[in-house]
Coordinates of C-alpha atoms in Angstrom, one line a residue:
M1 CA -224.7 -66.8 -11.0
Q2 CA -228.0 -68.0 -12.6
G3 CA -230.0 -66.2 -9.9
A4 CA -228.1 -63.0 -10.5
E5 CA -228.9 -63.2 -14.2
R6 CA -232.6 -63.5 -13.5
R7 CA -232.5 -60.5 -11.3
A8 CA -230.7 -58.6 -13.9
R9 CA -233.4 -59.2 -16.4
D10 CA -235.9 -57.8 -13.9
P11 CA -238.1 -55.3 -15.9
G12 CA -238.6 -53.2 -12.8
G13 CA -235.0 -52.1 -12.8
K14 CA -234.6 -52.5 -9.2
T15 CA -231.6 -54.7 -9.7
A16 CA -229.9 -52.8 -12.6
W17 CA -227.1 -51.5 -10.3
K18 CA -226.4 -55.0 -9.2
T19 CA -226.2 -56.1 -12.8
H20 CA -223.8 -53.3 -13.5
I21 CA -221.7 -54.3 -10.5
I22 CA -221.6 -57.9 -11.6
R23 CA -220.7 -56.8 -15.1
Q24 CA -217.8 -54.8 -13.7
L25 CA -216.7 -57.6 -11.5
R26 CA -216.7 -60.0 -14.5
H27 CA -214.7 -57.5 -16.5
R28 CA -212.3 -57.2 -13.7
D29 CA -212.0 -60.9 -13.3
H30 CA -211.4 -61.3 -17.0
A31 CA -208.8 -58.7 -16.9
Q32 CA -207.1 -59.9 -13.8
L33 CA -207.0 -63.5 -15.1
V34 CA -204.7 -62.4 -17.8
F35 CA -202.5 -60.6 -15.2
Q36 CA -202.5 -63.8 -13.0
E37 CA -201.0 -65.8 -15.8
L38 CA -198.5 -63.1 -16.5
I39 CA -197.6 -62.9 -12.8
Q40 CA -197.1 -66.6 -12.7
S41 CA -194.9 -66.4 -15.8
Y42 CA -193.0 -63.5 -14.3
N43 CA -192.5 -65.4 -11.1
K44 CA -191.1 -68.3 -13.1
L45 CA -188.9 -66.0 -15.1
L46 CA -187.8 -64.4 -11.8
E47 CA -186.8 -67.8 -10.5
K48 CA -185.0 -68.6 -13.7
S49 CA -183.2 -65.3 -13.6
V50 CA -182.1 -66.0 -10.0
F51 CA -180.9 -69.4 -11.1
L52 CA -179.2 -67.9 -14.1
K53 CA -177.5 -65.3 -11.9
D54 CA -176.2 -68.0 -9.6
L55 CA -175.1 -70.0 -12.6
T56 CA -173.4 -67.0 -14.2
D57 CA -171.6 -66.3 -10.9
K58 CA -170.2 -69.8 -11.0
I59 CA -169.1 -69.8 -14.7
Q60 CA -167.4 -66.4 -14.6
T61 CA -164.1 -68.2 -15.3
D62 CA -165.2 -69.3 -18.8
P63 CA -165.2 -66.4 -21.3
I64 CA -167.4 -68.4 -23.7
V65 CA -171.1 -67.6 -23.3
S66 CA -173.8 -69.3 -25.3
P67 CA -176.0 -67.2 -27.5
G68 CA -178.9 -68.7 -25.7
V69 CA -177.7 -67.2 -22.5
H70 CA -177.4 -63.8 -24.2
H71 CA -180.9 -64.2 -25.6
A72 CA -182.4 -65.2 -22.2
A73 CA -180.6 -62.4 -20.5
R74 CA -181.9 -60.0 -23.1
I75 CA -185.5 -61.3 -22.6
L76 CA -185.1 -61.0 -18.8
S77 CA -183.5 -57.6 -19.0
E78 CA -186.0 -56.1 -21.5
G79 CA -189.0 -57.3 -19.4
P80 CA -192.2 -58.7 -20.7
P81 CA -193.0 -57.4 -24.2
V82 CA -196.2 -55.7 -24.9
A83 CA -197.2 -58.5 -27.2
V84 CA -197.0 -61.0 -24.3
L85 CA -199.5 -58.9 -22.4
A86 CA -201.7 -58.8 -25.4
D87 CA -201.1 -62.3 -26.8
P88 CA -201.0 -65.2 -24.3
P89 CA -200.2 -67.8 -27.0
A90 CA -197.0 -65.8 -27.9
L91 CA -196.2 -65.8 -24.2
Q92 CA -196.6 -69.5 -24.0
Q93 CA -194.3 -69.9 -27.1
E94 CA -191.8 -67.7 -25.4
I95 CA -192.1 -69.7 -22.3
A96 CA -191.5 -72.9 -24.3
E97 CA -188.4 -71.3 -25.9
L98 CA -187.3 -70.3 -22.4
H99 CA -187.6 -74.0 -21.3
I100 CA -185.5 -75.0 -24.3
Y101 CA -183.0 -72.4 -23.5
N102 CA -183.1 -73.5 -19.9
G103 CA -182.2 -77.1 -21.0
E104 CA -179.4 -75.8 -23.2
L105 CA -178.2 -73.6 -20.3
A106 CA -178.3 -76.6 -18.0
F107 CA -176.3 -78.6 -20.5
Q108 CA -173.8 -75.8 -21.0
A109 CA -173.7 -75.4 -17.3
C110 CA -172.7 -79.1 -16.9
E111 CA -170.1 -78.7 -19.6
L112 CA -168.7 -75.6 -18.1
K113 CA -168.7 -77.2 -14.7
K114 CA -166.7 -80.1 -16.2
K115 CA -164.3 -77.7 -17.8
V116 CA -164.0 -75.8 -14.5
Q117 CA -163.2 -79.1 -12.8
E118 CA -160.6 -80.0 -15.5
R119 CA -159.1 -76.5 -15.2
D120 CA -159.0 -76.9 -11.5
E121 CA -157.1 -80.1 -11.9
E122 CA -154.8 -78.5 -14.4
L123 CA -154.3 -75.6 -12.0
K124 CA -153.5 -78.1 -9.2
R125 CA -151.0 -79.8 -11.5
Q126 CA -149.5 -76.5 -12.5
K127 CA -149.3 -75.5 -8.8
C128 CA -147.5 -78.8 -8.1
S129 CA -145.2 -78.2 -11.1
I130 CA -144.6 -74.6 -9.9
S131 CA -143.7 -76.0 -6.5
F132 CA -141.3 -78.5 -8.0
L133 CA -139.8 -75.9 -10.2
S134 CA -139.5 -73.5 -7.3
T135 CA -137.6 -76.2 -5.4
Q136 CA -135.4 -76.7 -8.4
V137 CA -134.8 -73.0 -8.7
D138 CA -133.9 -72.9 -5.1
D139 CA -131.5 -75.8 -5.6
H140 CA -130.0 -74.2 -8.7
G141 CA -129.7 -70.9 -6.8
R142 CA -127.8 -72.7 -4.1
Q143 CA -125.6 -74.4 -6.7
C144 CA -125.1 -71.1 -8.5
Q145 CA -124.1 -69.5 -5.2
C146 CA -121.6 -72.4 -4.6
L147 CA -120.2 -72.0 -8.1
Q148 CA -119.9 -68.2 -7.6
D149 CA -118.1 -68.9 -4.3
E150 CA -115.9 -71.4 -6.2
T151 CA -115.3 -68.9 -9.0
A152 CA -114.3 -66.3 -6.5
R153 CA -112.0 -68.7 -4.8
L154 CA -110.5 -69.7 -8.2
D155 CA -110.2 -66.0 -9.2
S156 CA -108.3 -65.4 -5.9
S157 CA -106.1 -68.5 -6.6
N158 CA -105.5 -67.4 -10.2
A159 CA -104.6 -63.9 -8.9
D160 CA -102.1 -65.5 -6.5
L161 CA -100.7 -67.7 -9.3
K162 CA -100.5 -64.7 -11.6
R163 CA -98.5 -62.9 -9.0
D164 CA -96.3 -65.9 -8.6
Y165 CA -96.0 -66.2 -12.3
D166 CA -95.1 -62.5 -12.7
Q167 CA -92.5 -62.9 -10.0
L168 CA -91.1 -66.0 -11.6
L169 CA -91.1 -64.3 -15.0
A170 CA -89.3 -61.3 -13.5
Q171 CA -86.8 -63.7 -12.0
R172 CA -86.4 -65.6 -15.3
L173 CA -85.8 -62.3 -17.1
L174 CA -83.3 -61.3 -14.5
L175 CA -81.6 -64.7 -14.7
E176 CA -81.6 -64.5 -18.5
E177 CA -80.1 -61.1 -18.4
R178 CA -77.5 -62.4 -16.0
L179 CA -77.0 -65.4 -18.3
H180 CA -76.5 -63.1 -21.3
E181 CA -74.0 -61.1 -19.2
A182 CA -72.2 -64.3 -18.2
E183 CA -72.2 -65.5 -21.8
E184 CA -70.8 -62.2 -22.9
Q185 CA -68.2 -62.4 -20.2
E186 CA -67.5 -66.0 -21.2
R187 CA -67.1 -64.9 -24.8
E188 CA -64.8 -62.1 -23.7
L189 CA -62.8 -64.5 -21.6
I190 CA -62.6 -66.9 -24.4
G191 CA -61.5 -64.2 -26.7
T192 CA -58.9 -63.0 -24.2
M193 CA -57.7 -66.6 -23.6
T194 CA -57.6 -67.2 -27.4
K195 CA -55.5 -64.1 -27.9
K196 CA -53.3 -65.1 -25.0
K197 CA -52.9 -68.6 -26.3
A198 CA -52.2 -67.2 -29.8
L199 CA -49.5 -64.9 -28.2
E200 CA -48.1 -67.9 -26.2
A201 CA -48.1 -70.0 -29.3
E202 CA -46.4 -67.3 -31.3
H203 CA -43.8 -66.9 -28.5
Q204 CA -43.3 -70.7 -28.3
N205 CA -43.0 -70.8 -32.1
N206 CA -40.3 -68.1 -31.9
V207 CA -38.6 -70.0 -29.1
N208 CA -38.8 -73.2 -31.2
E209 CA -37.4 -71.4 -34.2
R210 CA -34.5 -70.1 -32.1
R211 CA -33.9 -73.6 -30.8
K212 CA -34.0 -75.0 -34.3
E213 CA -31.6 -72.4 -35.5
E214 CA -29.3 -73.1 -32.5
M215 CA -29.6 -76.8 -33.3
W216 CA -28.8 -76.2 -36.9
R217 CA -25.7 -74.2 -35.9
R218 CA -24.5 -77.0 -33.7
L219 CA -25.2 -79.6 -36.4
L220 CA -23.4 -77.4 -39.0
G221 CA -20.4 -77.0 -36.7
K222 CA -20.2 -80.7 -36.1
A223 CA -20.5 -81.3 -39.8
L224 CA -17.7 -78.8 -40.5
R225 CA -15.5 -80.4 -37.8
K226 CA -16.1 -83.8 -39.3
T227 CA -15.2 -82.5 -42.8
V228 CA -11.9 -81.0 -41.6
S229 CA -11.0 -84.2 -39.8
A230 CA -11.9 -86.3 -42.7
E231 CA -9.7 -84.1 -45.0
G232 CA -6.8 -84.4 -42.6
D233 CA -7.2 -88.2 -42.6
I234 CA -7.2 -88.3 -46.3
R235 CA -4.1 -86.1 -46.5
H236 CA -2.5 -88.3 -43.9
R237 CA -3.3 -91.5 -45.8
L238 CA -2.1 -90.0 -49.1
H239 CA 1.1 -88.7 -47.5
T240 CA 1.7 -92.2 -46.1
D241 CA 1.2 -93.8 -49.4
L242 CA 3.4 -91.3 -51.1
C243 CA 6.1 -91.8 -48.6
D244 CA 6.0 -95.5 -49.0
S245 CA 6.4 -95.0 -52.8
S246 CA 10.2 -94.4 -53.5
S247 CA 9.8 -93.9 -57.2
L248 CA 7.9 -90.6 -57.0
E249 CA 7.9 -87.5 -54.8
M250 CA 4.2 -86.5 -54.6
S251 CA 4.1 -83.9 -51.9
G252 CA 3.6 -80.9 -54.3
S253 CA 1.8 -82.7 -57.2
P254 CA -1.3 -80.9 -58.5
E255 CA -3.2 -84.1 -59.2
I256 CA -2.8 -85.2 -55.6
E257 CA -4.2 -81.8 -54.4
K258 CA -7.2 -82.2 -56.7
T259 CA -7.8 -85.7 -55.5
I260 CA -7.6 -84.6 -51.9
S261 CA -10.0 -81.6 -52.4
R262 CA -12.5 -83.7 -54.4
K263 CA -12.6 -86.4 -51.8
S264 CA -12.9 -83.9 -49.0
R265 CA -15.8 -82.2 -50.7
S266 CA -17.6 -85.5 -51.2
Q267 CA -17.3 -86.4 -47.6
S268 CA -18.5 -83.0 -46.6
M269 CA -21.6 -83.2 -48.9
I270 CA -22.4 -86.7 -47.5
S271 CA -22.3 -85.3 -43.9
L272 CA -24.3 -82.2 -44.8
G273 CA -26.8 -84.3 -46.8
S274 CA -27.5 -86.8 -44.0
S275 CA -27.9 -83.9 -41.5
K276 CA -30.3 -82.1 -43.8
V277 CA -32.4 -85.2 -44.3
M278 CA -32.6 -85.8 -40.5
G279 CA -33.3 -82.1 -39.9
A280 CA -36.1 -82.2 -42.5
L281 CA -37.7 -85.3 -40.8
R282 CA -37.4 -83.6 -37.4
S283 CA -38.9 -80.4 -38.7
L284 CA -41.8 -82.5 -40.3
F285 CA -42.5 -84.2 -37.0
D286 CA -42.1 -80.9 -35.1
F287 CA -44.5 -79.2 -37.5
R288 CA -47.2 -81.9 -37.1
R289 CA -47.1 -82.0 -33.3
P290 CA -48.5 -78.5 -32.7
Q291 CA -51.1 -79.2 -35.4
D292 CA -52.3 -82.2 -33.4
D293 CA -52.4 -80.1 -30.3
C294 CA -54.5 -77.5 -32.1
S295 CA -56.9 -80.0 -33.6
M296 CA -58.7 -80.9 -30.4
D297 CA -61.7 -79.0 -31.6
D298 CA -61.6 -80.9 -34.9
D299 CA -61.9 -84.1 -33.0
W300 CA -65.3 -83.0 -31.8
Y301 CA -66.6 -83.3 -35.4
H302 CA -66.4 -86.9 -36.3
H303 CA -65.7 -86.6 -40.0
P304 CA -67.8 -89.2 -41.6
S305 CA -66.7 -91.7 -44.2
V306 CA -68.4 -90.4 -47.4
C307 CA -69.5 -93.0 -50.0
V308 CA -67.9 -92.3 -53.4
I309 CA -69.9 -94.9 -55.3
C310 CA -73.3 -95.9 -53.9
C311 CA -75.3 -99.0 -54.5
P312 CA -79.1 -99.0 -54.0
P313 CA -80.5 -101.2 -51.2
R314 CA -82.1 -104.5 -52.2
R315 CA -82.8 -106.4 -49.0
A316 CA -84.5 -105.6 -45.7
L317 CA -82.3 -106.4 -42.7
Y318 CA -84.5 -105.4 -39.8
S319 CA -88.1 -104.3 -39.2
K320 CA -89.5 -102.9 -36.0
E321 CA -92.3 -100.7 -34.6
V322 CA -90.3 -97.8 -33.3
H323 CA -93.1 -95.4 -32.0
D324 CA -96.5 -95.6 -30.4
S325 CA -98.1 -93.7 -33.3
E326 CA -97.5 -92.6 -36.9
V327 CA -93.8 -91.9 -37.8
H328 CA -93.2 -88.7 -39.7
A329 CA -89.4 -88.2 -39.9
V330 CA -86.1 -90.1 -40.0
K331 CA -82.5 -88.9 -40.3
F332 CA -79.0 -90.5 -40.1
S333 CA -76.3 -88.8 -38.1
P334 CA -73.2 -87.6 -40.0
T335 CA -71.3 -90.6 -38.5
S336 CA -73.8 -93.1 -40.0
R337 CA -73.7 -95.0 -36.8
T338 CA -77.0 -93.6 -35.4
V339 CA -80.4 -92.7 -36.8
A340 CA -83.2 -90.6 -35.3
T341 CA -86.9 -91.0 -35.7
G342 CA -89.8 -88.8 -34.7
G343 CA -93.6 -89.1 -35.0
A344 CA -97.0 -88.2 -33.7
D345 CA -96.2 -89.5 -30.2
R346 CA -94.3 -86.3 -29.5
V347 CA -90.9 -87.9 -28.9
V348 CA -87.6 -88.3 -30.8
K349 CA -85.8 -91.6 -30.5
I350 CA -82.1 -92.3 -31.2
W351 CA -81.3 -95.7 -32.5
G352 CA -77.9 -97.3 -32.9
V353 CA -77.2 -99.3 -36.1
L354 CA -75.3 -102.4 -34.9
G355 CA -75.1 -105.7 -36.6
G356 CA -77.8 -104.9 -39.1
Q357 CA -80.3 -104.0 -36.3
L358 CA -81.8 -100.9 -34.7
Q359 CA -81.0 -100.7 -31.0
G360 CA -82.6 -98.0 -28.8
Q361 CA -80.1 -95.6 -27.2
Q362 CA -82.0 -92.4 -26.2
V363 CA -85.5 -90.8 -26.0
L364 CA -85.7 -87.1 -26.4
Q365 CA -88.8 -85.6 -24.8
G366 CA -90.2 -82.0 -24.4
S367 CA -92.3 -81.5 -27.4
N368 CA -96.0 -80.8 -27.0
G369 CA -96.9 -81.8 -30.5
G370 CA -96.0 -84.3 -33.2
I371 CA -92.6 -84.2 -34.7
T372 CA -92.6 -83.3 -38.4
S373 CA -88.8 -83.2 -39.3
I374 CA -85.4 -84.0 -37.9
D375 CA -81.9 -82.7 -38.7
F376 CA -78.4 -83.2 -37.3
D377 CA -75.8 -80.5 -37.2
P378 CA -72.5 -81.1 -39.1
S379 CA -70.8 -82.4 -35.9
G380 CA -73.6 -84.8 -35.0
A381 CA -73.7 -83.4 -31.5
Q382 CA -76.9 -81.5 -31.8
L383 CA -80.4 -82.4 -33.1
L384 CA -83.0 -80.0 -34.3
A385 CA -86.7 -81.1 -34.6
A386 CA -89.8 -79.3 -35.9
S387 CA -93.0 -79.8 -34.0
F388 CA -96.7 -79.2 -34.5
D389 CA -96.8 -77.2 -31.2
G390 CA -95.6 -74.2 -33.1
S391 CA -91.9 -74.4 -32.1
A392 CA -88.6 -76.1 -32.9
H393 CA -86.7 -78.1 -30.3
L394 CA -82.9 -78.2 -30.1
W395 CA -81.3 -81.1 -28.1
R396 CA -77.5 -81.3 -27.3
L397 CA -76.9 -85.0 -27.3
D398 CA -73.6 -84.8 -25.3
S399 CA -75.0 -82.8 -22.4
K400 CA -78.7 -84.0 -22.8
S401 CA -79.8 -80.4 -22.5
S402 CA -82.5 -78.8 -24.7
E403 CA -83.8 -75.5 -25.9
K404 CA -87.1 -74.4 -27.4
L405 CA -87.3 -72.0 -30.3
T406 CA -90.6 -70.2 -30.0
G407 CA -92.1 -67.5 -32.2
H408 CA -94.1 -69.2 -34.9
T409 CA -97.9 -68.9 -34.6
G410 CA -98.6 -72.1 -36.6
K411 CA -97.4 -75.6 -36.9
V412 CA -93.6 -75.8 -37.7
T413 CA -93.3 -78.1 -40.7
A414 CA -89.5 -78.2 -41.2
A415 CA -86.3 -77.2 -39.3
R416 CA -82.8 -77.3 -40.8
F417 CA -79.2 -76.5 -39.7
K418 CA -77.2 -74.1 -41.8
M419 CA -73.6 -75.0 -42.7
S420 CA -72.6 -73.6 -39.3
T421 CA -73.7 -75.2 -36.0
Y422 CA -75.1 -72.0 -34.5
R423 CA -77.5 -71.1 -37.3
A424 CA -80.8 -72.7 -38.2
V425 CA -83.8 -72.1 -40.4
T426 CA -87.5 -73.1 -39.8
C427 CA -90.7 -72.8 -41.8
S428 CA -94.3 -72.9 -40.6
M429 CA -97.9 -73.0 -41.5
D430 CA -98.1 -69.3 -40.4
R431 CA -96.5 -68.4 -43.8
T432 CA -93.1 -67.4 -42.4
V433 CA -89.6 -68.6 -42.7
R434 CA -87.4 -67.7 -39.8
E435 CA -83.6 -67.8 -39.2
W436 CA -82.3 -68.4 -35.7
D437 CA -79.2 -67.7 -33.7
L438 CA -78.8 -70.9 -31.6
H439 CA -76.4 -69.3 -29.2
K440 CA -79.1 -67.0 -28.1
A441 CA -82.1 -69.1 -29.0
S442 CA -83.6 -66.1 -30.7
C443 CA -85.0 -65.3 -34.2
V444 CA -82.6 -63.0 -36.1
R445 CA -84.6 -62.8 -39.3
Q446 CA -88.2 -63.4 -40.4
I447 CA -89.3 -63.7 -44.0
P448 CA -93.1 -63.6 -44.8
V449 CA -94.0 -66.0 -47.6
P450 CA -97.3 -65.9 -49.7
S451 CA -98.3 -69.6 -49.1
Y452 CA -98.1 -72.4 -46.5
C453 CA -94.5 -73.6 -46.5
S454 CA -94.1 -77.4 -46.4
D455 CA -90.3 -77.8 -46.4
V456 CA -87.0 -75.8 -46.5
V457 CA -83.3 -76.4 -47.3
C458 CA -80.5 -74.0 -46.9
S459 CA -76.8 -73.1 -47.2
D460 CA -74.9 -70.3 -45.7
S461 CA -75.8 -67.9 -48.5
Y462 CA -79.3 -68.8 -49.5
M463 CA -82.5 -70.7 -48.6
I464 CA -85.0 -72.6 -50.7
S465 CA -88.6 -73.2 -49.6
G466 CA -91.3 -75.4 -51.0
H467 CA -95.0 -74.3 -50.8
H468 CA -98.5 -75.5 -51.3
D469 CA -99.1 -72.9 -54.1
K470 CA -97.0 -75.2 -56.3
K471 CA -93.9 -73.0 -56.1
I472 CA -90.3 -73.4 -55.0
R473 CA -88.9 -70.1 -53.9
F474 CA -85.2 -69.0 -53.6
W475 CA -84.2 -66.5 -50.9
D476 CA -80.8 -64.7 -50.6
S477 CA -79.5 -64.3 -47.1
R478 CA -78.6 -60.7 -47.8
S479 CA -82.0 -59.7 -49.3
P480 CA -85.6 -59.9 -47.9
H481 CA -87.1 -60.6 -51.3
C482 CA -87.5 -63.8 -53.3
T483 CA -84.8 -64.0 -56.0
H484 CA -86.2 -66.8 -58.1
E485 CA -89.3 -69.0 -58.4
V486 CA -89.9 -72.4 -60.0
T487 CA -93.5 -73.5 -60.5
L488 CA -94.5 -77.2 -60.4
E489 CA -97.8 -78.9 -61.3
E490 CA -98.9 -79.6 -57.8
K491 CA -98.1 -78.5 -54.2
V492 CA -94.6 -79.3 -52.9
T493 CA -94.2 -81.9 -50.1
S494 CA -90.5 -82.0 -49.6
L495 CA -87.1 -80.6 -50.8
Y496 CA -83.6 -82.3 -50.6
M497 CA -80.3 -80.6 -51.6
E498 CA -77.2 -82.7 -52.3
P499 CA -74.0 -81.9 -50.3
E500 CA -72.3 -80.3 -53.3
Q501 CA -75.3 -77.9 -53.5
T502 CA -75.6 -78.1 -57.2
Q503 CA -78.8 -80.2 -57.5
L504 CA -82.2 -80.0 -55.7
L505 CA -84.7 -82.9 -55.5
S506 CA -88.4 -82.0 -55.0
C507 CA -91.4 -84.2 -54.4
S508 CA -95.0 -83.0 -55.2
R509 CA -98.6 -84.2 -55.0
D510 CA -98.7 -84.9 -58.8
D511 CA -96.9 -88.2 -58.0
A512 CA -93.6 -87.0 -59.4
L513 CA -90.0 -86.2 -58.3
R514 CA -88.1 -83.5 -60.0
L515 CA -84.3 -82.9 -60.1
L516 CA -83.4 -79.2 -60.4
D517 CA -80.0 -77.9 -61.6
L518 CA -79.3 -75.0 -59.1
R519 CA -76.7 -73.5 -61.6
T520 CA -79.4 -73.0 -64.3
M521 CA -82.4 -72.9 -62.0
S522 CA -84.3 -75.3 -64.3
V523 CA -85.8 -78.8 -64.0
H524 CA -83.2 -81.3 -65.3
L525 CA -85.1 -84.6 -64.8
V526 CA -88.6 -85.8 -63.8
F527 CA -89.0 -89.2 -62.1
R528 CA -92.3 -91.1 -62.4
A529 CA -93.3 -94.7 -62.1
D530 CA -96.4 -96.9 -62.4
G531 CA -97.8 -97.5 -58.9
F532 CA -96.0 -94.6 -57.3
K533 CA -98.4 -92.2 -55.5
C534 CA -97.5 -89.5 -53.0
G535 CA -99.1 -90.6 -49.8
C536 CA -99.5 -87.3 -47.9
D537 CA -98.6 -83.6 -47.8
W538 CA -95.3 -84.3 -46.0
T539 CA -93.9 -87.3 -48.0
K540 CA -90.1 -87.0 -48.0
A541 CA -87.9 -87.9 -51.0
I542 CA -84.0 -88.0 -50.9
L543 CA -80.9 -88.4 -53.0
S544 CA -78.2 -91.0 -52.4
P545 CA -74.9 -89.7 -50.9
D546 CA -73.3 -89.7 -54.3
A547 CA -76.4 -88.2 -56.0
S548 CA -76.6 -91.2 -58.3
Y549 CA -80.1 -92.3 -57.1
S550 CA -83.3 -90.7 -55.9
M551 CA -85.7 -92.5 -53.5
A552 CA -89.2 -92.0 -52.2
G553 CA -92.0 -94.1 -50.6
S554 CA -95.4 -94.7 -52.1
S555 CA -98.9 -94.7 -50.5
D556 CA -99.1 -98.5 -50.8
G557 CA -95.8 -99.0 -48.8
T558 CA -93.5 -99.7 -51.8
I559 CA -90.2 -97.8 -52.0
F560 CA -89.2 -96.6 -55.5
I561 CA -85.5 -95.9 -56.5
W562 CA -84.6 -94.0 -59.8
N563 CA -81.3 -93.6 -61.5
T564 CA -80.5 -89.8 -61.6
R565 CA -78.2 -90.3 -64.7
T566 CA -80.8 -91.9 -66.9
G567 CA -84.0 -90.8 -65.3
L568 CA -85.3 -94.4 -65.3
L569 CA -86.7 -96.5 -62.5
E570 CA -83.8 -98.6 -61.1
H571 CA -86.0 -101.0 -59.0
S572 CA -88.6 -101.0 -56.2
L573 CA -88.8 -102.5 -52.7
P574 CA -92.3 -103.8 -52.0
G575 CA -93.6 -106.0 -49.2
E576 CA -92.2 -104.7 -46.0
H577 CA -94.5 -101.7 -45.5
S578 CA -98.3 -102.2 -45.7
V579 CA -99.2 -98.5 -45.4
A580 CA -97.9 -95.2 -46.8
V581 CA -94.2 -94.5 -46.4
N582 CA -93.7 -91.0 -45.0
A583 CA -90.0 -90.6 -45.1
V584 CA -86.7 -92.3 -46.0
A585 CA -83.1 -91.7 -45.0
W586 CA -79.8 -92.8 -46.6
S587 CA -76.6 -93.0 -44.4
V588 CA -73.7 -90.9 -45.4
S589 CA -71.5 -94.0 -45.8
G590 CA -74.0 -95.4 -48.2
D591 CA -74.4 -98.7 -46.3
Y592 CA -77.9 -98.4 -45.0
V593 CA -81.3 -97.0 -45.7
V594 CA -84.1 -96.5 -43.1
S595 CA -87.8 -96.0 -44.1
V596 CA -90.7 -95.2 -41.8
D597 CA -94.4 -95.4 -42.4
R598 CA -97.8 -94.3 -41.0
G599 CA -98.1 -97.6 -39.1
K600 CA -95.4 -97.0 -36.4
K601 CA -92.9 -99.1 -38.3
A602 CA -89.3 -98.6 -39.4
V603 CA -87.3 -100.8 -41.8
L604 CA -83.6 -101.0 -42.1
W605 CA -82.4 -101.8 -45.7
S606 CA -79.0 -102.7 -47.2
E607 CA -77.4 -103.8 -50.4
Y608 CA -76.3 -107.1 -49.0

């Protein structure tokens, strides 16, 4: 290089062209040196771009891209700026920034790789879960198929049962129709036989009358013959006496004739009188004999001994758990020898009152709900019970047969016999009062009422219902409308009408008993006492057989007795019951009282 410079300064100019060439080469070297650095930088950027491309291909699953990546991509895509070509320090600064970005990208690549690994693991877990759930879906599908097959089988079985039920229903309807026809024929036969018996009785009565007349004729003939003979004897005795007397001739004396006729009439009257007395006695016995023959039906009704003067009970004779659950109702039969109880265990039990104890006699089953009330018919041969299963049950105690009175859509709260044995009345929570013909076991009258009915009492001509809207409503059997209303202070829980049907006792939730005069339709007396509280919505209160006392049980188990003449508390009976007393019953004879409570218990009370 130094030699070339000396030759370039040669004054002869022989080496000028060489100098020019050297200058050009230097300029070229200087210019190419810049391009060499640029080429090296470009190669490095190309390597980095290849690396970034591979990295970008690997992290395509991550949507998040660092701003540095965008910046590097922008630099690589835009190519080397003109300033880099012109300014190597700026290019070095840019390369330094690219190194920094490269480190950031490497860090981000590691992070992304870690996330990719985590997501791969999560994907594996999800695949395992999907596989497990697919297995469960398959199992559930098989179970669903089995259930569908079982449903199809049950549908087929139900269809068969429905066909059998329809056939049985058709047979039942046919048998019921035949039964109604048989009952109609039976009634016709009974009517025919009754008419025939009446005709035979009338014929027999005529025959008896003719026989009696013939007997009277014979008796009168005998009496007349005896009178004539007696008169002859008298005349004979007088004639003998007169003949024996020599001082007087008495054959034609008027005094003697009068004496004879007077004595003969006396003897005749004696004979006729004795025969009339005996005839009257015979006719009396003959009259009572056919009556006894005709009173066979009356013997079916055991006419109870009615207590004229009643004394309130004072002593508990017997205590016993009579049911498996709460006892709701109790009722004495008209004979006062048996008592029936019913409760939440869905049965009615008949107990005999013997020797001051309750002895089980019979269990009446068939109800699908708890028993709410019990009533005997006037003969004591039938028992009617209301049930929470929406029906009333009628049991015939002599034949042990039963019938179900259905039609109510709610719980039946009370069921009562009317004065006749083939009519009954029920009330229900479906806000209806129904009248039933027990011969046909069918409803003959339905009365809609404006409120839930808790109790009902009835006679042959009218019905009285107690309601939760605090009203007592009176219904005439000949009219569908309410004839009278009495409003109390709280909802009515029970009603009780005395046998004379002149007084009505009500119990209500205001802890009071009220005695209504049915002749004036007004409240006559109100009975209250310290400690008396009505225990539930079906607490029953009653009157004594002679209507001298009213009785009800309290929520604490005490029984309260009021005098209906004075309106004052007579006395109370605590201690035997520990829970609320639901109902009480007083025997028609007045000898016993039975109380039942919510704790399965019944207590027999008496005056002695």
